[in-house]
Amino acid sequence: MTLTLVTGPANAAKAGEVLGRFNAALALEPLLVVPTAADSDHYARELAETGIVLGAEVVTFDRLVRRLAAATGVDGRVLGRVARGRVLRSIVGAARLTALARSAASPGFADALGTLFDELGGSLVAPRRFARAIADWDEAPPHAAELAALYLAYQRRLERLKLTDRVGLARAALDALRRTPAAWGARPVFLYGFDDLTPLQLDAVETLARRAGAEVCVALPWEPGRAAFAGRAGTVETLRPLADEHVHLQDRSEHYAGRARSALHHLERRLFEPGAEAVPPNGAVRLLEAGGERAEAELVAASVLELLGRGMAPEDVAVLVRGGAGAAGVLELGLTGAGVPVTRERITPLARTRLGAGVLAGARAALPGGSAAELLRWLRTPGRWPDGDALDAFDARLRRSEIATARAARAAWPGGEDPFGALDALAAAAEQGPAALLAALEAEAQAIWTAPHRRRAHVLGPAEAEDALAARALRAAATELRGLAATDAEAAGDTGELLEALGAVEVRERPAPGGVLLADPLAVRARRFRAVFVCGLQDAEFPRRPTPEPFLDDDARADLARATGLVLPHHEDVLARERYLLYACVSRPQEVLFLSFRSSDEEGDPLVPSPFLDDVRALFTDALWEQRGRRLLAHVTWPPSEAPTPHELRRARAALQSRPDPPPLGPPETAAVQALLAAHELESARGLEAFAGCGVRWLVDRMLRPRRTDPDPEAMRRGSLAHAALERVLGRLRERTGSAALGPASLAAALAALEDVMGGLRSTAGGVRARAGLRSLAADLERYLRHEAATGAGLEPQQLEWSFGSEGDAHGPLPLPGSGLSVAGRVDRIDAGAGIAIIRDYKGKAAPPAARWAEDRQLQVALYALAARELLGLDVAGALYQPLGARDVRPRGAVRDDVPGSYVASDQLDPAAFAAVLDAARDAAVAAAHDLRAGRIRACPGSCTPRGCAHPGICRAREEAQAQAAAAAAARAGAPA
């Protein structure tokens, strides 16, 4: 039979030549071999539209290899991708490495090693041949021998498992075909859409055509003397002597639309060629300049909408971008946000799908050491637990309680139906071994994703279809790993390694018709579109910079070839490949080509455009640059005349209007709210102090009461712990000495009580941070006890945590005269003796002096003093805030000058001044009570909290104050506000 080589530039009707021969051979059931699975689907649909449904098949090269293996009787059991990863890691772990030891510990080492093995196999370099070449290489780097040993170990492991890999299957099938050439029969093979052929693919072409006698036709883009095809000449020159017929097709321009023909055909013919004349772009070639990735996505989306508005179908448009899922994701957000339907191949690790993440989290939560976060992620997987509100409450409970382990989280479940039976099943399966665990994970995934759809005849939406794909990928990977575990348990790994391997499984979602195709340039080399966008034309992105192969760089490969004759492909001479890739991109459109680049990043730092843009600009007049579309960082909105969507038009118009900001929150106007405040008769001392400081904060915190989901701030928890510890210390001191008064004689007993109390707390503390916090607290409390024993009044703590005014208290509330409001509260400590009493309120570090109580609206300890005087009949001689976490532990507040002890001099007052301070605090409290019941809610960001406004999104008073300050400053400077 014959080998036909078809060459020519892009759009030279190579497809017509190949498909014409393909149709003529239908009686022999020909195979059309294309580069990718997406190309396979595309051409299968095209053939079906022409009536070719039976008698022909469109396959990838890997599928062709499987056909060859089946025809020649070669065992087609191939080590799957997931199992191969585990085998590679097992080989690396078992090897005695020296030069590669540090590199082998990195996560990507095994994957990079697998890529090298594929390259060696695809270059027809068997392990023993590679090992001989390394042995003959006098100046081999130290790690080369270890590479050869790993390659041999990999081959031996495959032989022991009685399996092969993808490349090994191809080599075995071709070897078998050479031994039995008649096994293939007369079935013709046509290769189309390939830019180049690997040594393995060239071997397949030669074996089929020359040994098996099949009719083979290969189409390759190539034109003699063109710079764009410089990297393809080697393959063509290899095939030309073997070809019985070489059909070289000339360039044609009929492929292009009428008005675009001159510009697009000129670009295809003259790209990278010197001395080309400049022609008008005619709107068929356009440049887009963006400031950042988001702006580029919006600019592309606007251009796509313009095309769709002119009648172009979404499937006639391709947006090409390099850079992986991240760059494609930004473009997809921009397109879908503008209402453009998008289709693209998505490759997502199983651990990043919602089903995979949930199932794997459940497995980890079921095992020892599982976390509460993993348990919650498993429960939140759609289909696992139907009551979302209950999960929200459970989540809030775990966060508030700072529960970290899955075991503790299960104990905190509120009761009712137990959702954790599946976790027990996973734990039991893990104890039985890898096969049982993998089967249990399959069952769990199936149960979760099918639960919402049982007996509903449900049509899957996008997210549900992703669940189905994830379940299928998990099932296939689990099957691979079960087979591996049955033959090589060591390679399969332990439970953690199995879960890690499953998490890295690729879930592939193929592009579906009906949307704008978002793809890598390599994915569309065999297809045409009416419009093509080539995005990300940045230096180092397109063209990419040379990247050395991690094990053998180009210099090492050249030296290896000189020393041993073993020639391996080079990686670092990328210019020819990058030039051809751009040529392939710009030759795909029929009507319009958009070339998009970014002049800056998202931070405004300048970026260097691709040098290929200069090659394109040289082919056209200045109109190409002058008429470019632009969307820079400064362009917050579109000009109204250019707004691509109604939403963007509304934003553009809003930006042109001058509207005042919403006013800050003011007094309530609703009668029901006013009535509620007027009927408010009881408030805590802390609450009234908060209202006096800022009415908005009081309204939000005390009346609206938003439910907290985060744990209490550390300072609050430390304060509560300090209160409780001191109460226990003083209680134990009274038990041991008969008195809780602190003095030099009782200090030793007080410190011993403190050690007992803190020791008990440390025994129940979980985690290093908690234990460190307790040590810090113990040091602070010891400092306070020593200070109080040395300089205190020596009074007896008679009341600890005295409560008044609340239901069940022995004493009623403290009335505020004339306001209709009374005060309740809980006093940390009342010391009494010698006919006087001192009120103490514990603080963390800050303790305000009495001189500023009324001014700063610090009313709490003064109200406690009034309550003790009027409700308990005590002669209150001091009202003190006691800091516990400060270096200076002297109490601050107000104390009569006849009270013994050491105090700050400015806080010591004569009896009349002391009474005046309490009266002033009462007056401030009465005024605040009147405002509260009258509904006079004022925003006071300056005194709301020590850190400013507590609720700026609700209050907005800070913004108004800043605006007023700016206006006043501008007025003083004589400038317009």
Short mmCIF file of C-alpha atoms in Angstrom, two decimals, residues 505-792:
data_model
loop_
_atom_site.label_atom_id
_atom_site.label_comp_id
_atom_site.label_asym_id
_atom_site.label_seq_id
_atom_site.Cartn_x
_atom_site.Cartn_y
_atom_site.Cartn_z
CA VAL A 505 -7.41 12.65 40.34
CA GLU A 506 -8.32 14.81 37.35
CA VAL A 507 -12.02 15.37 36.72
CA ARG A 508 -12.40 16.30 33.05
CA GLU A 509 -15.39 18.11 31.66
CA ARG A 510 -15.31 18.34 27.88
CA PRO A 511 -16.52 21.44 26.06
CA ALA A 512 -20.19 21.26 25.15
CA PRO A 513 -21.51 22.91 21.98
CA GLY A 514 -23.51 26.11 22.19
CA GLY A 515 -21.11 28.59 23.73
CA VAL A 516 -18.02 30.62 23.04
CA LEU A 517 -15.09 28.22 23.20
CA LEU A 518 -12.51 29.17 25.83
CA ALA A 519 -9.42 27.06 25.21
CA ASP A 520 -5.66 26.76 25.08
CA PRO A 521 -4.23 27.53 21.62
CA LEU A 522 -3.03 23.93 21.30
CA ALA A 523 -6.62 22.70 21.51
CA VAL A 524 -7.92 24.31 18.28
CA ARG A 525 -5.16 23.67 15.76
CA ALA A 526 -7.42 21.51 13.58
CA ARG A 527 -10.52 23.75 13.66
CA ARG A 528 -11.74 27.06 12.23
CA PHE A 529 -13.92 29.84 13.65
CA ARG A 530 -15.46 33.02 12.37
CA ALA A 531 -13.78 35.05 15.13
CA VAL A 532 -10.73 34.28 17.25
CA PHE A 533 -9.37 36.13 20.29
CA VAL A 534 -5.74 35.50 21.22
CA CYS A 535 -5.34 36.75 24.80
CA GLY A 536 -2.43 37.27 27.14
CA LEU A 537 0.05 38.40 24.52
CA GLN A 538 2.69 39.24 27.12
CA ASP A 539 6.39 38.72 27.15
CA ALA A 540 7.16 35.38 28.88
CA GLU A 541 3.57 34.23 28.31
CA PHE A 542 3.41 34.24 24.52
CA PRO A 543 6.14 33.54 23.58
CA ARG A 544 7.09 31.55 26.63
CA ARG A 545 10.62 31.65 27.88
CA PRO A 546 12.84 28.58 27.63
CA THR A 547 12.36 26.14 30.49
CA PRO A 548 15.08 23.51 31.02
CA GLU A 549 13.96 19.93 31.52
CA PRO A 550 14.49 19.34 35.27
CA PHE A 551 16.72 16.26 34.96
CA LEU A 552 18.69 16.72 31.71
CA ASP A 553 18.97 20.23 30.29
CA ASP A 554 19.81 20.90 26.64
CA ASP A 555 23.53 21.19 27.27
CA ALA A 556 23.54 17.80 28.98
CA ARG A 557 21.51 16.27 26.13
CA ALA A 558 23.92 17.65 23.55
CA ASP A 559 26.88 16.23 25.48
CA LEU A 560 25.10 12.87 25.80
CA ALA A 561 24.52 12.78 22.05
CA ARG A 562 28.17 13.56 21.30
CA ALA A 563 29.42 10.96 23.76
CA THR A 564 27.06 8.07 23.06
CA GLY A 565 25.04 8.83 19.94
CA LEU A 566 21.78 8.85 21.94
CA VAL A 567 19.78 11.86 20.73
CA LEU A 568 17.02 13.21 22.94
CA PRO A 569 14.67 16.10 22.10
CA HIS A 570 15.76 19.57 23.20
CA HIS A 571 13.49 21.77 25.29
CA GLU A 572 15.02 25.21 25.48
CA ASP A 573 14.95 26.27 21.81
CA VAL A 574 11.33 27.43 21.98
CA LEU A 575 11.23 30.31 19.48
CA ALA A 576 10.39 28.14 16.47
CA ARG A 577 7.59 26.36 18.38
CA GLU A 578 6.18 29.62 19.72
CA ARG A 579 6.23 31.22 16.29
CA TYR A 580 4.35 28.33 14.77
CA LEU A 581 1.78 28.37 17.59
CA LEU A 582 1.02 32.04 16.97
CA TYR A 583 0.82 31.33 13.23
CA ALA A 584 -1.67 28.54 13.94
CA CYS A 585 -3.78 30.89 16.09
CA VAL A 586 -3.93 33.79 13.65
CA SER A 587 -4.79 31.48 10.76
CA ARG A 588 -7.92 30.07 12.47
CA PRO A 589 -10.41 32.99 12.04
CA GLN A 590 -12.47 33.54 8.89
CA GLU A 591 -13.76 37.04 9.63
CA VAL A 592 -11.97 38.77 12.50
CA LEU A 593 -8.91 38.30 14.70
CA PHE A 594 -8.46 40.04 18.08
CA LEU A 595 -5.00 40.21 19.65
CA SER A 596 -5.20 41.17 23.32
CA PHE A 597 -2.38 42.31 25.60
CA ARG A 598 -2.04 43.94 29.02
CA SER A 599 -0.04 47.12 29.45
CA SER A 600 -0.12 46.83 33.25
CA ASP A 601 -1.02 44.40 35.99
CA GLU A 602 -3.76 44.81 38.59
CA GLU A 603 -1.47 46.96 40.77
CA GLY A 604 -0.64 49.35 37.95
CA ASP A 605 2.90 48.08 37.41
CA PRO A 606 3.80 48.14 33.71
CA LEU A 607 3.97 44.89 31.72
CA VAL A 608 5.95 44.20 28.56
CA PRO A 609 3.78 43.22 25.58
CA SER A 610 4.74 40.21 23.49
CA PRO A 611 7.42 40.91 20.86
CA PHE A 612 5.15 39.04 18.44
CA LEU A 613 2.86 42.10 18.49
CA ASP A 614 5.61 44.05 16.72
CA ASP A 615 5.73 41.35 14.04
CA VAL A 616 1.99 41.77 13.51
CA ARG A 617 2.04 45.58 13.61
CA ALA A 618 4.73 45.63 10.93
CA LEU A 619 2.26 44.03 8.50
CA PHE A 620 -0.42 46.73 8.85
CA THR A 621 -0.80 50.47 8.71
CA ASP A 622 -0.94 52.66 11.82
CA ALA A 623 -4.72 52.25 11.89
CA LEU A 624 -4.21 48.90 13.65
CA TRP A 625 -2.66 50.67 16.66
CA GLU A 626 -4.68 53.87 16.55
CA GLN A 627 -8.02 52.04 16.50
CA ARG A 628 -7.17 49.55 19.28
CA GLY A 629 -9.71 48.94 22.01
CA ARG A 630 -8.55 50.08 25.43
CA ARG A 631 -9.69 49.46 28.99
CA LEU A 632 -7.13 50.56 31.54
CA LEU A 633 -7.09 50.58 35.32
CA ALA A 634 -8.34 54.17 35.34
CA HIS A 635 -11.47 53.15 33.42
CA VAL A 636 -13.71 52.27 36.34
CA THR A 637 -16.81 52.32 34.14
CA TRP A 638 -17.44 52.36 30.41
CA PRO A 639 -18.36 55.52 28.54
CA PRO A 640 -22.16 55.37 28.22
CA SER A 641 -21.92 55.12 24.41
CA GLU A 642 -19.65 52.03 24.71
CA ALA A 643 -21.31 50.20 27.61
CA PRO A 644 -21.62 46.56 26.48
CA THR A 645 -24.56 45.58 28.72
CA PRO A 646 -27.56 47.31 30.33
CA HIS A 647 -25.96 46.80 33.72
CA GLU A 648 -22.75 48.53 32.63
CA LEU A 649 -24.82 51.35 31.12
CA ARG A 650 -26.54 51.90 34.47
CA ARG A 651 -23.16 51.95 36.21
CA ALA A 652 -21.79 54.42 33.67
CA ARG A 653 -24.75 56.76 34.13
CA ALA A 654 -24.55 56.47 37.90
CA ALA A 655 -20.87 57.40 37.80
CA LEU A 656 -21.73 60.62 35.95
CA GLN A 657 -24.27 61.64 38.56
CA SER A 658 -23.40 63.34 41.84
CA ARG A 659 -25.40 61.81 44.66
CA PRO A 660 -24.84 62.36 48.36
CA ASP A 661 -23.91 59.39 50.50
CA PRO A 662 -26.70 57.91 52.61
CA PRO A 663 -27.11 59.84 55.87
CA PRO A 664 -25.86 58.29 59.08
CA LEU A 665 -28.24 56.30 61.17
CA GLY A 666 -30.41 58.67 63.21
CA PRO A 667 -33.28 58.48 65.70
CA PRO A 668 -35.86 55.78 64.94
CA GLU A 669 -38.92 57.11 63.14
CA THR A 670 -41.11 54.02 63.43
CA ALA A 671 -43.79 54.38 66.11
CA ALA A 672 -43.42 50.77 67.20
CA VAL A 673 -39.70 51.26 67.85
CA GLN A 674 -40.32 54.48 69.74
CA ALA A 675 -42.94 52.74 71.87
CA LEU A 676 -40.56 49.87 72.56
CA LEU A 677 -37.87 52.26 73.78
CA ALA A 678 -40.34 54.28 75.84
CA ALA A 679 -41.42 51.10 77.63
CA HIS A 680 -37.84 50.14 78.40
CA GLU A 681 -37.69 50.20 82.23
CA LEU A 682 -34.61 48.16 83.14
CA GLU A 683 -31.07 48.33 81.78
CA SER A 684 -27.78 46.95 83.03
CA ALA A 685 -25.09 49.32 84.24
CA ARG A 686 -22.82 48.12 81.41
CA GLY A 687 -25.64 48.62 78.88
CA LEU A 688 -26.42 52.15 80.05
CA GLU A 689 -22.71 53.00 79.88
CA ALA A 690 -22.65 51.64 76.30
CA PHE A 691 -25.70 53.78 75.37
CA ALA A 692 -24.06 56.87 76.85
CA GLY A 693 -20.95 56.12 74.79
CA CYS A 694 -22.82 55.49 71.50
CA GLY A 695 -26.52 55.00 71.02
CA VAL A 696 -26.06 53.15 67.71
CA ARG A 697 -23.76 50.58 69.24
CA TRP A 698 -26.23 50.02 72.09
CA LEU A 699 -29.10 49.63 69.64
CA VAL A 700 -27.26 47.03 67.55
CA ASP A 701 -25.69 45.08 70.39
CA ARG A 702 -28.44 45.21 73.04
CA MET A 703 -31.66 45.38 71.00
CA LEU A 704 -30.95 43.83 67.60
CA ARG A 705 -28.62 41.27 69.19
CA PRO A 706 -26.88 39.83 66.08
CA ARG A 707 -25.91 36.22 66.65
CA ARG A 708 -22.16 35.75 66.88
CA THR A 709 -20.50 32.88 65.10
CA ASP A 710 -16.88 33.62 65.96
CA PRO A 711 -15.37 32.76 69.35
CA ASP A 712 -15.32 35.48 71.99
CA PRO A 713 -12.28 37.75 71.62
CA GLU A 714 -9.27 36.52 73.52
CA ALA A 715 -9.35 39.56 75.80
CA MET A 716 -12.96 38.79 76.78
CA ARG A 717 -12.18 35.13 77.50
CA ARG A 718 -9.11 36.11 79.47
CA GLY A 719 -11.19 38.55 81.51
CA SER A 720 -13.80 35.92 82.32
CA LEU A 721 -11.09 33.47 83.31
CA ALA A 722 -9.39 36.08 85.51
CA HIS A 723 -12.68 36.85 87.31
CA ALA A 724 -13.35 33.17 87.94
CA ALA A 725 -9.78 32.49 89.09
CA LEU A 726 -9.74 35.39 91.54
CA GLU A 727 -13.10 34.36 92.96
CA ARG A 728 -11.74 30.85 93.59
CA VAL A 729 -8.48 32.16 95.05
CA LEU A 730 -10.25 34.44 97.53
CA GLY A 731 -12.68 31.66 98.42
CA ARG A 732 -9.85 29.23 99.14
CA LEU A 733 -7.99 31.89 101.08
CA ARG A 734 -11.03 32.33 103.35
CA GLU A 735 -11.28 28.54 103.81
CA ARG A 736 -7.60 28.26 104.79
CA THR A 737 -7.16 31.36 106.98
CA GLY A 738 -10.68 32.30 108.00
CA SER A 739 -10.40 35.62 106.11
CA ALA A 740 -10.12 36.62 102.44
CA ALA A 741 -8.43 39.94 103.27
CA LEU A 742 -5.14 40.40 101.44
CA GLY A 743 -2.16 41.51 103.50
CA PRO A 744 1.48 40.61 104.16
CA ALA A 745 0.48 37.82 106.54
CA SER A 746 -1.92 36.18 104.07
CA LEU A 747 0.20 36.56 100.93
CA ALA A 748 1.80 33.10 101.09
CA ALA A 749 -1.58 31.44 101.51
CA ALA A 750 -3.03 33.52 98.65
CA LEU A 751 -0.16 32.54 96.32
CA ALA A 752 -0.59 28.87 97.27
CA ALA A 753 -4.31 29.12 96.50
CA LEU A 754 -3.47 30.75 93.16
CA GLU A 755 -1.11 27.88 92.27
CA ASP A 756 -3.82 25.34 93.11
CA VAL A 757 -6.42 27.13 91.02
CA MET A 758 -4.16 27.69 88.00
CA GLY A 759 -2.85 24.13 88.21
CA GLY A 760 -6.40 22.84 87.89
CA LEU A 761 -7.02 25.08 84.91
CA ARG A 762 -3.78 23.98 83.21
CA SER A 763 -4.72 20.33 83.58
CA THR A 764 -7.79 20.86 81.39
CA ALA A 765 -6.24 23.29 78.90
CA GLY A 766 -5.98 22.04 75.35
CA GLY A 767 -3.20 23.21 73.06
CA VAL A 768 0.02 25.13 73.42
CA ARG A 769 -1.63 28.52 73.00
CA ALA A 770 -4.12 27.90 75.82
CA ARG A 771 -1.38 26.76 78.19
CA ALA A 772 0.74 29.80 77.31
CA GLY A 773 -2.24 32.07 78.00
CA LEU A 774 -2.72 30.48 81.42
CA ARG A 775 0.93 31.02 82.31
CA SER A 776 0.61 34.68 81.32
CA LEU A 777 -2.58 35.04 83.35
CA ALA A 778 -1.00 33.38 86.40
CA ALA A 779 1.89 35.87 86.26
CA ASP A 780 -0.51 38.82 86.04
CA LEU A 781 -2.65 37.59 88.95
CA GLU A 782 0.42 36.94 91.09
CA ARG A 783 1.62 40.49 90.40
CA TYR A 784 -1.78 41.83 91.45
CA LEU A 785 -1.96 39.73 94.64
CA ARG A 786 1.52 40.84 95.73
CA HIS A 787 0.63 44.50 95.07
CA GLU A 788 -2.69 44.31 96.92
CA ALA A 789 -1.11 42.50 99.89
CA ALA A 790 1.60 45.16 100.17
CA THR A 791 -0.38 48.37 99.52
CA GLY A 792 -4.10 47.58 99.84
#
